[in-house]
Amino acid sequence: MAVTTRRADAQRNIAAILTAAAECLSRDPAASTSEIAKAAGVGRVTLYGHFPSRAELVDAVFVQAIATGEETLGQVDLTGDPREALARLTESSWQLVDQYRALLLAAQDALPPGRVQELHADPMARVERLLERGRAEGVFRSDLPTSWLVSVMHNVMHGAASELQAGRITSDQAAPYITATLLSAFAPA
Amino acid sequence: MAVTTRRADAQRNIAAILTAAAECLSRDPAASTSEIAKAAGVGRVTLYGHFPSRAELVDAVFVQAIATGEETLGQVDLTGDPREALARLTESSWQLVDQYRALLLAAQDALPPGRVQELHADPMARVERLLERGRAEGVFRSDLPTSWLVSVMHNVMHGAASELQAGRITSDQAAPYITATLLSAFAPA
DNA sequence: CGTAACTCGTACACTGGTGTTCAACAAGAG
DNA sequence: CTCTTGTTGAACACCAGTGTACGAGTTACG
């Protein structure tokens, strides 16, 4: 089972399947294994040779997406005025949420309950840390739980993705709208 | 096709199917016609005798839910200070969102795109009217589109439903949290 | 009470997906 | 160059759901 002993073409195929799956699932969260295999330029049997089930494939894609996202978010400067830091974090997070919107849906109904939440632990912790620093400095409200504020941020961003898809806002309006809303919502009473 | 010429037992069955469907779909958005028929104490064939397809059944249930909701919301006092009116409207809306959460999911993937939006027109208009009055009186912000504010309200409430389901908040915390968040988010800069 | 409306269960055809098996074939590793 | 690992398409079994057909049985309604 040594991963290192995989033949070169097998590794290439695994990568191709992973990226094809990311594309397909981002277009249609219910994309079938046939579609994905075809998009990867690979036989369906080959796909099953590498991923025992559709669920495990979705899981792998999702893990990869989170990892990529974490890399981006890790580069955001979270120092200085917490409000400005939040604006920067929002900008980057929004890009990711928008990009991976459909993939999230796919994960939610292919993965066991709680798994999605589990994989979101790291990005959520990052937001929480920032919010708590802001509270300590008195620029964010302390009358509501931090976890609630995180949830608000999450949902406002996903709402923006819906509004964008529905054509009620444009893609360059999204980030400023979200930021304006959150800064106001998080301000102390 | 005169609806009035339906036999009494047929009308009873239609009602039974409708309420059973509401229950089942609220528990599981993917509930099958067999489950619903069984819950209604009716044969599956009978169900298809009254509703030509699963989609039309879901539509009927959803229409009914919206109508019931509208009745409740219509009784909310929206006069006086717009902020207090918003608090009252939030309280009532939250009950409905929480109750019909799963049903909404069912509608979203059984009904043609746009249909859900279409049926939400009335409740959305009510919120919009209140928000615009508040803007005119200077107690709500005017730097963001009304439709965006409506969307924020919608998403914060649905987010609360998720938090509740995940056990991160309790059901009596939800309404105050939502209200506190929205009043702050909608305040003028 | 008789008839039309309604209901019932079973059975069937169809669809669209998942996951497996097989035997032939291709390609990388040493 | 050979052997092992990997790939391939076609075929198959399976499942779960939707929607339809039929014939016999019930129930309201006038």
XYZ file of C-alpha atoms (C1' of nucleotides) in Angstrom:
438
model
C 0.000 0.000 0.000
C 3.030 2.249 -0.123
C 1.901 5.406 -1.884
C 5.444 5.957 -3.042
C 5.473 2.751 -5.089
C 2.672 3.981 -7.359
C 3.538 3.965 -10.978
C 3.981 7.368 -12.616
C 0.952 7.153 -14.886
C -1.228 6.139 -11.964
C -0.192 9.265 -10.079
C -0.901 11.346 -13.146
C -4.364 9.829 -13.432
C -5.159 10.390 -9.785
C -4.265 14.040 -10.194
C -6.333 14.288 -13.384
C -9.334 12.711 -11.694
C -9.024 15.051 -8.733
C -8.926 18.189 -10.845
C -11.646 16.946 -13.200
C -13.820 16.117 -10.212
C -13.263 19.589 -8.799
C -14.389 21.115 -12.094
C -17.397 18.853 -12.584
C -18.643 19.097 -9.024
C -18.275 22.855 -9.131
C -20.529 22.910 -12.147
C -22.977 20.298 -10.902
C -22.849 19.042 -7.308
C -24.568 15.848 -8.425
C -22.079 15.033 -11.166
C -21.788 11.277 -11.669
C -18.623 9.202 -11.640
C -19.042 8.638 -15.379
C -18.975 12.364 -16.086
C -15.958 12.862 -13.885
C -14.059 9.949 -15.414
C -14.834 11.204 -18.888
C -13.723 14.729 -17.983
C -10.492 13.302 -16.620
C -9.913 11.393 -19.853
C -10.001 8.150 -17.966
C -12.163 5.031 -17.834
C -14.741 4.778 -15.103
C -13.122 1.573 -13.891
C -9.827 3.374 -13.439
C -11.527 5.917 -11.241
C -12.884 3.167 -9.028
C -9.429 1.677 -8.993
C -8.175 4.762 -7.150
C -11.197 5.833 -5.162
C -13.270 3.061 -3.598
C -16.482 5.045 -3.816
C -17.926 8.308 -5.042
C -18.091 9.555 -1.465
C -14.380 9.058 -0.926
C -13.632 10.887 -4.133
C -15.758 13.835 -3.071
C -14.022 13.786 0.276
C -10.602 13.878 -1.355
C -11.610 16.773 -3.607
C -13.014 18.658 -0.673
C -9.913 18.095 1.442
C -7.802 19.392 -1.403
C -10.007 22.454 -1.832
C -9.773 23.276 1.857
C -6.016 22.871 1.764
C -5.682 25.204 -1.212
C -7.954 27.695 0.485
C -5.986 27.543 3.691
C -2.855 28.341 1.763
C -4.444 31.492 0.357
C -5.924 32.563 3.663
C -2.646 31.968 5.421
C -1.127 34.787 3.402
C -3.660 37.367 4.497
C -2.228 39.949 6.867
C -4.308 39.772 10.016
C -2.322 42.272 12.049
C -3.194 45.899 12.672
C -6.698 47.265 13.117
C -8.964 44.225 13.443
C -11.573 45.941 11.277
C -9.165 46.384 8.425
C -7.877 42.855 8.934
C -11.448 41.582 8.760
C -11.953 43.440 5.511
C -8.863 41.794 4.030
C -9.892 38.366 5.286
C -13.393 38.843 3.932
C -12.088 39.731 0.511
C -10.029 36.543 0.280
C -12.618 34.312 1.897
C -15.275 35.581 -0.467
C -13.261 34.528 -3.491
C -13.017 31.026 -2.079
C -16.640 30.761 -1.043
C -17.748 31.877 -4.465
C -15.413 29.463 -6.193
C -16.224 26.435 -4.088
C -19.916 27.082 -3.570
C -21.213 24.104 -5.548
C -18.488 21.842 -4.268
C -19.709 22.502 -0.758
C -23.178 21.343 -1.756
C -21.705 18.181 -3.228
C -19.820 17.515 -0.014
C -22.871 18.158 2.100
C -24.920 15.397 0.577
C -22.211 12.904 -0.248
C -20.309 13.032 3.038
C -21.469 11.832 6.438
C -22.982 14.581 8.614
C -20.355 16.482 10.553
C -17.558 15.760 8.119
C -17.905 19.103 6.353
C -17.922 20.893 9.666
C -14.858 18.930 10.728
C -12.886 19.981 7.682
C -13.856 23.605 8.209
C -12.251 23.686 11.643
C -9.051 25.419 10.536
C -10.556 28.278 8.534
C -13.106 28.823 11.275
C -10.434 28.989 13.925
C -8.644 31.676 11.954
C -11.748 33.853 11.874
C -12.400 33.219 15.541
C -8.939 34.331 16.539
C -9.304 37.578 14.683
C -12.739 38.243 16.124
C -11.505 37.635 19.633
C -8.608 39.975 19.234
C -11.058 42.587 17.992
C -13.235 42.053 21.019
C -10.293 42.385 23.374
C -9.455 45.684 21.714
C -13.072 46.783 22.018
C -13.731 47.256 18.301
C -16.002 44.203 17.935
C -19.091 43.498 19.975
C -18.923 41.112 22.931
C -22.638 40.658 23.583
C -22.928 37.693 21.200
C -20.919 34.456 21.106
C -17.945 34.393 18.778
C -19.269 31.246 17.131
C -22.414 33.151 16.244
C -20.447 35.926 14.625
C -18.482 33.375 12.627
C -21.750 31.875 11.482
C -23.038 35.288 10.441
C -19.932 35.906 8.372
C -20.274 32.500 6.769
C -23.925 32.942 5.917
C -23.646 36.461 4.621
C -20.954 35.292 2.222
C -22.994 32.368 1.030
C -25.969 34.654 0.663
C -23.866 36.894 -1.524
C -23.043 33.904 -3.702
C -26.765 33.273 -4.149
C -27.441 36.899 -4.986
C -24.646 36.832 -7.499
C -25.962 33.684 -9.112
C -29.444 35.171 -9.227
C -28.033 38.220 -10.969
C -29.188 40.633 -8.290
C -25.653 41.841 -7.642
C -22.480 41.875 -9.722
C -19.260 40.163 -8.796
C -17.431 43.386 -7.984
C -20.180 44.544 -5.668
C -20.090 41.392 -3.567
C -16.977 41.955 -1.455
C -17.716 45.579 -0.540
C -21.318 44.740 0.337
C -20.227 41.869 2.537
C -17.563 43.932 4.260
C -19.884 46.863 4.888
C -22.500 44.545 6.316
C -20.166 42.607 8.583
C -18.285 45.597 9.959
C -21.586 47.123 10.903
C -22.978 43.886 12.312
C -19.862 43.251 14.397
C -19.546 46.771 15.787
C -20.122 47.152 19.526
C -23.525 48.431 20.615
C -62.478 19.782 -13.608
C -64.822 21.557 -11.200
C -63.121 21.294 -7.832
C -66.502 21.549 -6.156
C -67.694 18.241 -7.590
C -65.020 16.280 -5.745
C -66.368 13.625 -3.481
C -65.972 14.226 0.243
C -63.520 11.382 0.862
C -61.366 12.558 -2.012
C -61.112 15.997 -0.454
C -60.226 14.435 2.870
C -57.491 12.381 1.253
C -56.064 15.372 -0.571
C -55.872 17.227 2.718
C -54.313 14.206 4.434
C -51.707 13.869 1.698
C -50.884 17.544 1.890
C -50.331 17.548 5.632
C -48.477 14.233 5.567
C -46.243 15.556 2.814
C -45.537 18.686 4.847
C -44.499 16.534 7.792
C -42.407 14.089 5.803
C -40.648 16.697 3.714
C -39.910 18.700 6.845
C -38.183 15.678 8.300
C -36.469 14.606 5.068
C -36.438 16.845 1.988
C -35.913 13.772 -0.176
C -38.914 11.875 1.170
C -40.370 9.571 -1.489
C -43.962 9.408 -2.652
C -44.264 5.992 -0.988
C -43.316 7.411 2.394
C -45.710 10.299 2.020
C -48.574 8.083 0.903
C -47.995 5.725 3.799
C -47.856 8.637 6.255
C -51.138 9.896 4.834
C -52.711 6.488 5.312
C -53.312 6.239 1.592
C -52.172 4.082 -1.309
C -49.422 5.424 -3.520
C -51.721 5.167 -6.514
C -54.262 7.386 -4.815
C -51.587 10.009 -4.328
C -50.814 9.968 -8.034
C -54.515 10.219 -8.673
C -54.527 13.661 -7.087
C -51.039 14.933 -7.896
C -49.683 14.119 -11.353
C -46.080 14.071 -10.162
C -43.940 14.401 -7.097
C -42.920 17.878 -8.197
C -46.491 19.109 -8.326
C -47.102 17.716 -4.865
C -44.083 19.512 -3.475
C -45.263 22.663 -5.188
C -48.692 22.376 -3.608
C -47.217 21.808 -0.152
C -44.914 24.760 -0.590
C -47.705 27.030 -1.774
C -49.734 26.052 1.248
C -46.815 26.678 3.594
C -46.251 30.132 2.134
C -49.939 30.924 2.448
C -49.999 29.871 6.100
C -46.875 31.876 6.739
C -48.303 34.948 5.063
C -51.308 34.732 7.311
C -49.092 34.804 10.385
C -46.883 37.587 9.078
C -49.899 39.625 8.093
C -50.801 39.946 11.749
C -47.491 41.443 12.766
C -47.715 45.124 13.677
C -45.330 46.946 11.377
C -46.168 50.464 12.493
C -44.194 52.626 14.890
C -40.395 52.668 15.180
C -39.090 50.645 12.220
C -36.445 49.054 14.432
C -39.027 47.697 16.814
C -41.205 46.642 13.908
C -38.239 44.795 12.444
C -37.709 43.029 15.751
C -41.315 41.885 15.755
C -41.180 40.775 12.144
C -37.931 38.922 12.764
C -39.424 37.045 15.672
C -42.344 35.786 13.579
C -40.303 35.143 10.458
C -37.789 33.146 12.428
C -40.458 30.769 13.662
C -41.489 30.130 10.082
C -37.989 29.766 8.698
C -37.126 27.295 11.414
C -40.297 25.329 10.851
C -40.093 25.179 7.079
C -36.342 24.893 6.730
C -36.270 21.368 5.291
C -39.325 21.988 3.159
C -37.471 24.788 1.449
C -34.671 22.389 0.540
C -37.206 19.964 -0.877
C -38.730 22.725 -2.990
C -35.345 23.880 -4.194
C -34.438 20.632 -5.824
C -37.865 19.432 -6.912
C -39.144 22.663 -8.421
C -37.921 24.429 -11.544
C -35.366 27.171 -10.859
C -36.986 30.489 -10.016
C -40.200 28.969 -8.749
C -39.146 29.205 -5.116
C -38.113 32.803 -5.618
C -41.433 33.484 -7.304
C -43.434 32.166 -4.384
C -41.373 34.228 -1.960
C -42.348 37.466 -3.637
C -45.030 38.442 -1.113
C -43.053 37.878 2.095
C -40.079 39.615 0.526
C -42.150 42.608 -0.459
C -43.329 42.975 3.119
C -39.765 43.138 4.410
C -38.792 45.538 1.669
C -41.583 47.943 2.510
C -40.549 48.049 6.132
C -36.894 48.539 5.278
C -37.709 51.381 2.952
C -39.818 53.146 5.495
C -36.934 52.817 7.940
C -34.556 54.318 5.398
C -36.892 57.205 4.747
C -36.960 57.882 8.472
C -33.179 57.648 8.634
C -32.992 54.731 11.058
C -31.795 52.173 8.488
C -28.747 52.520 6.264
C -29.160 53.667 2.668
C -25.689 52.867 1.347
C -26.644 49.321 0.322
C -29.507 48.137 -1.916
C -32.680 47.125 -0.149
C -32.606 43.776 -1.902
C -29.210 43.126 -0.351
C -30.510 43.881 3.120
C -33.411 41.517 2.543
C -30.942 38.859 1.508
C -28.873 39.441 4.646
C -31.934 39.024 6.804
C -32.855 35.854 4.963
C -29.418 34.330 5.269
C -28.851 35.239 8.885
C -32.096 33.505 9.743
C -31.205 30.403 7.792
C -27.787 30.439 9.377
C -29.446 30.499 12.772
C -31.443 27.434 11.773
C -28.181 25.651 10.955
C -26.609 26.699 14.236
C -29.650 25.476 16.075
C -29.575 22.152 14.306
C -25.869 21.807 15.042
C -26.568 22.431 18.696
C -24.367 25.515 18.891
C -27.248 27.713 20.007
C -30.548 26.988 21.745
C -33.954 27.747 20.332
C -34.626 30.623 22.717
C -31.333 32.295 21.845
C -32.011 32.347 18.128
C -34.464 35.225 17.837
C -32.561 37.664 20.090
C -29.276 36.858 18.326
C -30.816 37.432 14.932
C -32.458 40.652 15.990
C -29.317 42.030 17.607
C -27.310 41.173 14.510
C -29.735 42.644 12.017
C -30.423 45.867 13.899
C -26.718 46.465 14.049
C -26.140 45.478 10.421
C -28.948 47.720 9.185
C -28.000 50.761 11.238
C -26.780 53.796 9.262
C -23.046 54.328 9.122
C -80.371 1.453 -4.124
C -77.815 1.975 -7.930
C -74.233 4.316 -10.155
C -70.359 7.043 -10.631
C -66.395 8.357 -8.186
C -62.817 6.882 -5.667
C -59.355 3.651 -3.597
C -56.456 -0.367 -3.190
C -52.597 -3.577 -3.943
C -49.836 -5.724 -7.035
C -47.284 -5.695 -10.872
C -44.751 -3.633 -14.477
C -41.676 -0.560 -17.421
C -38.383 2.768 -17.183
C -34.539 5.626 -15.615
C -30.171 6.633 -13.836
C -27.092 5.985 -10.872
C -23.273 2.774 -8.135
C -19.974 -0.647 -7.786
C -17.889 -5.267 -9.621
C -16.026 -8.662 -12.796
C -13.465 -10.148 -16.700
C -10.148 -10.718 -20.173
C -7.350 -8.220 -23.325
C -4.098 -4.723 -23.706
C -0.509 -0.830 -22.582
C 3.103 1.178 -20.160
C 6.423 2.098 -16.544
C 10.296 0.025 -13.547
C 14.357 -2.473 -12.994
C 13.267 -7.074 -22.300
C 10.488 -8.831 -19.126
C 7.433 -8.655 -15.448
C 4.423 -6.238 -12.645
C 1.344 -2.657 -12.249
C -2.170 -0.157 -14.282
C -5.819 0.772 -17.802
C -9.657 -0.310 -20.715
C -14.511 -0.993 -22.362
C -18.248 -3.922 -22.126
C -21.218 -6.470 -19.471
C -23.568 -7.404 -15.313
C -26.086 -7.180 -10.786
C -28.168 -4.126 -7.980
C -30.842 -0.533 -5.923
C -34.192 3.089 -5.300
C -37.016 5.908 -7.084
C -40.963 7.572 -10.520
C -44.965 6.957 -13.030
C -48.559 3.687 -15.296
C -51.948 -0.250 -15.961
C -55.296 -3.242 -14.333
C -59.076 -5.388 -11.967
C -61.430 -5.839 -7.855
C -63.249 -3.729 -4.073
C -65.494 0.556 -1.398
C -67.776 4.618 -0.488
C -70.272 8.788 -1.074
C -74.088 10.962 -3.323
C -78.581 11.647 -5.403
